[in-house]
Coordinates of C-alpha atoms in Angstrom, one line a residue:
M1 CA 68.5 217.7 22.8
S2 CA 67.7 215.1 25.3
H3 CA 65.4 215.8 28.6
S4 CA 68.2 215.7 30.7
A5 CA 70.4 217.9 28.7
T6 CA 67.7 220.5 28.6
L7 CA 67.4 220.4 32.5
T8 CA 71.2 220.8 32.7
L9 CA 71.0 223.9 30.6
S10 CA 68.2 225.3 32.4
S11 CA 70.1 224.8 35.7
M12 CA 73.1 226.6 34.4
L13 CA 71.1 229.6 33.1
Q14 CA 69.4 229.6 36.5
Q15 CA 72.9 229.6 38.4
Q16 CA 74.1 232.6 36.4
V17 CA 71.2 234.5 37.2
S18 CA 71.5 233.5 40.6
D19 CA 74.9 234.8 40.7
T20 CA 74.1 238.0 39.2
N21 CA 71.7 238.4 41.8
R22 CA 74.1 237.8 44.2
L23 CA 75.8 241.1 43.7
R24 CA 74.9 243.8 46.1
L25 CA 76.5 247.3 46.4
F26 CA 76.5 249.7 49.5
S27 CA 77.7 253.1 50.0
G28 CA 79.1 254.6 52.9
S29 CA 78.7 258.4 53.7
A30 CA 81.9 259.6 52.5
N31 CA 81.1 259.7 48.8
I32 CA 77.8 258.9 48.1
G33 CA 77.7 260.7 44.7
L34 CA 80.5 258.3 43.3
A35 CA 79.0 255.3 44.5
T36 CA 75.7 256.2 42.9
E37 CA 77.4 256.7 39.7
V38 CA 79.0 253.1 40.3
A39 CA 75.8 251.5 40.7
R40 CA 74.4 253.4 37.5
Y41 CA 77.2 251.9 35.6
L42 CA 76.4 248.4 36.8
G43 CA 72.6 248.9 36.2
M44 CA 71.6 248.6 40.0
D45 CA 70.5 250.6 42.9
L46 CA 72.6 251.0 46.0
G47 CA 71.4 248.8 48.6
P48 CA 69.3 250.3 51.5
M49 CA 71.2 251.1 54.8
I50 CA 70.6 253.1 57.8
R51 CA 73.5 255.4 59.2
K52 CA 73.2 257.4 62.2
R53 CA 74.9 258.6 64.9
F54 CA 74.3 258.5 68.9
A55 CA 74.4 261.7 71.1
D56 CA 77.8 261.0 72.1
G57 CA 79.2 260.6 68.4
E58 CA 79.3 256.9 68.1
L59 CA 78.1 255.5 64.5
Y60 CA 75.5 253.2 63.8
V61 CA 75.0 251.0 60.6
Q62 CA 72.3 248.5 59.8
I63 CA 71.9 247.0 56.3
Q64 CA 68.2 247.1 55.3
E65 CA 67.8 244.0 53.1
S66 CA 68.9 240.4 53.4
I67 CA 72.4 239.8 51.9
R68 CA 72.9 236.2 53.2
G69 CA 75.0 234.4 50.4
C70 CA 75.6 237.5 48.7
D71 CA 78.7 239.3 47.5
V72 CA 78.6 242.5 48.8
Y73 CA 80.7 245.6 47.6
L74 CA 81.2 248.4 50.3
I75 CA 82.2 251.8 48.6
Q76 CA 83.8 254.3 51.2
P77 CA 86.8 256.5 50.7
C78 CA 88.6 257.2 53.9
C79 CA 88.6 260.9 53.2
N80 CA 88.1 263.8 55.8
P81 CA 86.8 263.3 58.5
V82 CA 89.4 260.2 58.1
N83 CA 88.6 258.6 61.4
D84 CA 84.8 258.8 61.1
N85 CA 84.9 257.5 57.4
L86 CA 87.5 254.6 58.7
M87 CA 85.3 253.6 61.4
E88 CA 82.0 253.7 59.6
L89 CA 83.8 251.3 56.9
L90 CA 84.9 248.8 59.7
I91 CA 81.5 248.9 61.1
M92 CA 79.8 248.2 57.5
I93 CA 82.1 245.4 57.1
D94 CA 81.4 244.0 60.7
A95 CA 77.6 244.4 59.9
C96 CA 77.7 242.4 56.5
R97 CA 79.9 239.8 58.1
R98 CA 77.4 239.0 61.0
A99 CA 74.4 239.2 58.0
S100 CA 76.2 236.1 56.4
A101 CA 77.4 238.0 53.3
R102 CA 79.3 235.3 51.1
Q103 CA 82.1 237.8 50.2
I104 CA 82.6 241.2 51.4
T105 CA 84.8 243.6 49.3
A106 CA 85.8 247.1 50.6
V107 CA 86.0 249.3 47.7
I108 CA 88.4 252.2 49.0
P109 CA 88.9 254.7 46.2
Y110 CA 91.0 256.8 48.9
Y111 CA 93.1 254.8 51.5
S112 CA 94.1 256.9 54.4
Y113 CA 96.9 256.8 56.3
A114 CA 98.9 255.7 53.4
R115 CA 101.7 258.0 54.0
A116 CA 102.8 256.3 57.2
D117 CA 104.2 253.3 55.2
R118 CA 107.6 252.7 56.9
K119 CA 109.5 253.8 59.9
T120 CA 111.6 256.8 58.7
A121 CA 112.5 257.7 62.4
G122 CA 112.5 255.9 65.7
R123 CA 109.1 255.2 67.5
E124 CA 107.0 255.9 64.7
S125 CA 103.8 253.8 64.0
I126 CA 103.4 252.3 60.3
S127 CA 100.0 253.3 60.2
A128 CA 99.2 251.9 56.9
K129 CA 99.6 248.5 57.9
L130 CA 97.6 249.3 61.1
V131 CA 94.5 250.2 58.8
A132 CA 95.1 247.1 56.6
N133 CA 94.9 245.0 59.9
L134 CA 91.8 246.7 60.9
I135 CA 90.0 246.1 57.7
T136 CA 91.0 242.5 57.5
K137 CA 90.0 241.9 61.1
A138 CA 86.6 243.5 60.7
G139 CA 85.8 240.7 58.3
A140 CA 86.7 241.9 54.6
H141 CA 87.5 239.1 52.3
R142 CA 89.2 241.7 49.5
V143 CA 90.1 244.9 49.1
L144 CA 89.7 247.2 46.0
A145 CA 91.8 250.4 46.2
M146 CA 92.8 252.9 43.8
D147 CA 96.2 254.6 43.5
L148 CA 97.8 253.6 46.8
H149 CA 100.4 256.3 47.9
S150 CA 103.0 253.5 47.7
A151 CA 102.8 250.0 45.8
Q152 CA 104.0 248.4 48.9
I153 CA 100.9 248.8 51.0
Q154 CA 99.6 246.0 48.9
G155 CA 101.8 243.8 50.8
Y156 CA 100.2 244.7 53.9
F157 CA 97.1 242.9 53.4
D158 CA 96.6 239.3 54.1
I159 CA 93.6 239.1 51.7
P160 CA 93.3 239.7 47.8
L161 CA 93.9 243.3 47.2
D162 CA 93.1 244.5 43.6
H163 CA 95.2 247.9 42.8
V164 CA 93.5 250.2 40.0
Y165 CA 94.7 253.4 38.7
G166 CA 93.0 256.6 38.0
S167 CA 95.4 257.6 35.2
P168 CA 93.5 256.0 32.4
V169 CA 90.7 258.6 32.8
I170 CA 93.3 261.5 33.3
L171 CA 95.5 260.3 30.2
D172 CA 92.2 260.1 28.1
Y173 CA 91.5 263.8 29.0
F174 CA 94.8 265.0 28.0
Q175 CA 95.1 263.0 24.9
Q176 CA 91.9 264.6 23.6
K177 CA 93.4 268.3 24.5
R178 CA 96.2 267.4 22.1
I179 CA 99.0 269.8 24.1
E180 CA 102.0 270.3 22.0
D181 CA 105.7 270.4 23.1
L182 CA 104.7 268.5 26.1
V183 CA 106.9 267.5 29.1
V184 CA 105.9 265.3 31.9
V185 CA 107.1 266.1 35.1
S186 CA 107.4 264.3 38.6
P187 CA 107.1 266.6 41.5
D188 CA 109.7 264.5 43.3
V189 CA 111.9 261.6 43.1
G190 CA 109.5 259.0 44.6
G191 CA 106.9 259.7 41.9
V192 CA 109.4 258.8 38.8
A193 CA 107.7 255.7 38.1
R194 CA 104.4 257.0 38.0
A195 CA 105.4 260.0 35.8
R196 CA 107.5 257.7 33.5
A197 CA 104.3 255.4 32.9
F198 CA 102.1 258.7 32.4
A199 CA 104.7 260.3 29.9
K200 CA 104.9 256.7 27.9
K201 CA 101.1 256.8 27.4
L202 CA 101.2 260.3 25.9
D203 CA 103.3 259.3 22.8
D204 CA 106.6 259.1 24.9
A205 CA 106.6 262.3 26.1
P206 CA 110.1 263.6 27.7
L207 CA 110.3 263.4 31.4
A208 CA 111.7 266.1 33.9
I209 CA 111.9 265.6 37.8
I210 CA 112.0 268.2 40.4
D211 CA 114.6 267.3 43.0
K212 CA 113.3 268.6 46.4
R213 CA 114.2 268.1 49.9
R214 CA 111.1 268.1 52.5
Q215 CA 111.9 269.6 55.7
A216 CA 108.8 268.7 57.8
H217 CA 105.4 267.1 57.1
N218 CA 103.4 269.3 54.6
V219 CA 106.5 271.5 54.0
A220 CA 108.5 271.1 50.8
E221 CA 111.6 273.1 49.8
V222 CA 112.1 272.8 46.0
M223 CA 115.9 272.6 44.9
N224 CA 116.1 272.2 41.0
V225 CA 114.9 270.4 37.8
I226 CA 116.1 267.5 36.2
G227 CA 115.6 267.6 32.6
D228 CA 114.7 270.1 30.0
V229 CA 111.5 272.3 30.4
K230 CA 112.3 275.3 28.6
G231 CA 109.7 276.5 26.0
K232 CA 107.7 273.4 26.8
N233 CA 104.1 272.8 28.3
A234 CA 104.6 270.8 31.7
I235 CA 102.3 268.3 33.3
L236 CA 103.1 267.9 37.0
V237 CA 101.8 264.3 38.0
D238 CA 101.1 263.2 41.6
D239 CA 98.9 260.8 43.3
M240 CA 97.4 263.3 45.5
I241 CA 97.1 267.0 46.4
D242 CA 96.9 267.7 49.9
T243 CA 98.1 270.9 50.8
A244 CA 99.4 271.9 47.3
G245 CA 102.8 273.0 48.5
T246 CA 104.9 270.8 46.7
L247 CA 102.8 271.5 43.3
L248 CA 102.9 275.2 43.8
E249 CA 106.8 275.3 44.5
G250 CA 107.3 272.9 41.5
A251 CA 105.3 274.8 39.2
R252 CA 107.2 278.0 40.2
L253 CA 110.2 276.6 39.5
L254 CA 109.4 275.3 36.2
K255 CA 108.3 278.7 35.3
K256 CA 111.7 280.1 36.4
E257 CA 113.4 277.4 34.3
G258 CA 111.5 278.6 31.1
A259 CA 108.3 276.5 31.0
N260 CA 105.3 277.8 29.2
K261 CA 101.8 276.4 30.5
I262 CA 101.9 274.5 33.7
Y263 CA 99.3 271.7 34.3
A264 CA 98.8 269.7 37.4
C265 CA 96.9 266.3 37.7
A266 CA 96.4 263.8 40.5
T267 CA 93.9 261.1 41.4
H268 CA 92.9 262.1 45.0
A269 CA 92.1 265.8 45.6
V270 CA 92.6 266.0 49.4
F271 CA 92.8 269.8 49.1
S272 CA 93.7 270.6 53.0
G273 CA 94.4 273.9 54.3
P274 CA 95.6 276.4 51.7
A275 CA 95.5 274.3 49.0
V276 CA 92.6 275.9 47.0
S277 CA 94.3 279.5 47.1
R278 CA 97.6 277.9 46.0
L279 CA 96.1 276.2 43.1
S280 CA 94.0 279.0 42.0
S281 CA 96.9 281.2 41.6
D282 CA 97.8 282.3 38.0
V283 CA 100.6 279.8 38.0
F284 CA 98.5 276.9 36.8
E285 CA 96.8 276.6 33.4
E286 CA 94.6 273.8 34.7
V287 CA 94.5 271.3 37.7
V288 CA 92.9 267.9 36.8
V289 CA 91.9 265.8 39.4
T290 CA 89.2 262.5 39.9
N291 CA 86.0 262.3 42.1
T292 CA 87.6 259.5 44.5
I293 CA 87.1 262.2 47.2
P294 CA 84.2 264.6 47.2
I295 CA 85.1 268.3 46.4
P296 CA 82.5 270.7 48.3
L297 CA 81.5 273.6 46.1
D298 CA 83.3 276.1 48.0
N299 CA 86.6 274.2 47.0
Y300 CA 85.8 274.6 43.2
F301 CA 87.9 277.3 41.4
P302 CA 88.0 278.3 37.7
Q303 CA 91.3 276.0 36.6
L304 CA 89.8 272.9 38.4
K305 CA 88.7 270.0 36.2
V306 CA 87.2 267.0 38.1
L307 CA 86.8 263.8 36.1
S308 CA 84.7 260.6 37.2
V309 CA 86.4 257.3 38.0
A310 CA 83.0 255.7 38.3
N311 CA 82.8 253.6 35.1
L312 CA 86.5 252.3 36.0
L313 CA 85.3 251.3 39.5
G314 CA 82.2 249.7 38.0
E315 CA 83.9 247.9 35.4
T316 CA 86.4 246.9 37.9
I317 CA 83.7 245.4 40.4
W318 CA 82.0 243.6 37.6
R319 CA 85.2 241.9 36.6
I320 CA 86.0 240.6 40.2
H321 CA 82.4 239.5 40.5
E322 CA 82.6 237.5 37.2
D323 CA 86.3 236.1 38.1
S324 CA 87.7 238.1 35.1
S325 CA 91.0 239.9 34.7
V326 CA 91.5 243.3 36.0
S327 CA 94.8 243.8 35.1
I328 CA 94.3 243.9 31.4
M329 CA 92.3 247.1 31.8
F330 CA 95.5 248.9 32.3
R331 CA 97.5 247.2 29.6

C-alpha cells in the first residue's frame, strides 16, 4: 500500500472516530430514568447540564460541556407537568442552538397536545400544530417521536420527523405469554389501523371493534362490540391511557359479551385522575404499558406491567446518527 493510500485510510478512520465522538446525549427533567437507560444502550453518559428554577418559577438551563459542531439529542417527554416540560425542552433546544451544535434532535417519547390535531368545532386551536411550530422555531433540526396520537401530526413539522412505535416491545411481551383464543380489540373506530397491525403480528389474531360515542373530553359512552369476543381472551390496544374511562367501559362491555380474560396495553401511561383506581379493578387481568412517561411508585398496582423502550430509542438514535434506515426496524 502506498504512503498516500495509508494517509487516506488513516484520515477516514480518524473522521469516523470524530463523527462518533460528535454524538451527545442530554436529558430534561421529565424522564431521567429512561434517558439513562438510552445512554447505557449507546455506551455513553448523559451530558452534564444545569437545570434550575428562579423564585418566580422561570426555568434556567445551561449545557456544561462544549457541543460546538456536535450532533445533540435531547430526551424529554412532554408529560405532566406538561407546560413545564415542554418549556424546558424549548429552552434546551435554544441553549444548544446558541452553543453552535451542528444538529439538534428533539427526542420526544410522549408528544403533548396531540389530541388537538384538527378543528372539531368553531374557534378551536390546533395545538398539535402550535407545539410543532414552537419546537421548530426554537431551533430543532429533527424530531424523534414515539406513537403520536395521530399520524397526521408528522405533517405539521417543516423539519424531518422520525416516527417510531412502542408496539414491538409490547408485541414481544405478549408473544412470550402465548395467550390462547386471542382476539385483539380496538377501543374505538379511530384505533382500528393500530389494532389491525397489532393483530397481524400476533399470528393474524381476529379483530374486534368497540363502537363508542364520546359526549365530552375524557368522557366516553360505550355502545356495542363489532366482532366475536365470546369465550376469547381479549387485548385492548390503544396509544395512551389517560383517565382509563374508555378502557374500563370497553372491558366491561367485553365481559358482558362473554370474553374471558381482558388485557389492556398502551404505549403512554398518562394515568390522570381516576385512572389507577379504574385499572386496578378486577376487570383487567393485566395492564401493559411502556416507560415513555415515568410512573410514580404510588401509581403502581398489581396488574401493571411496565416495559422499557430504551433499547428501541437508543437503536433509533444510533441509526439516525449513522444515516441508516429507521423504518426497517419495524418491518
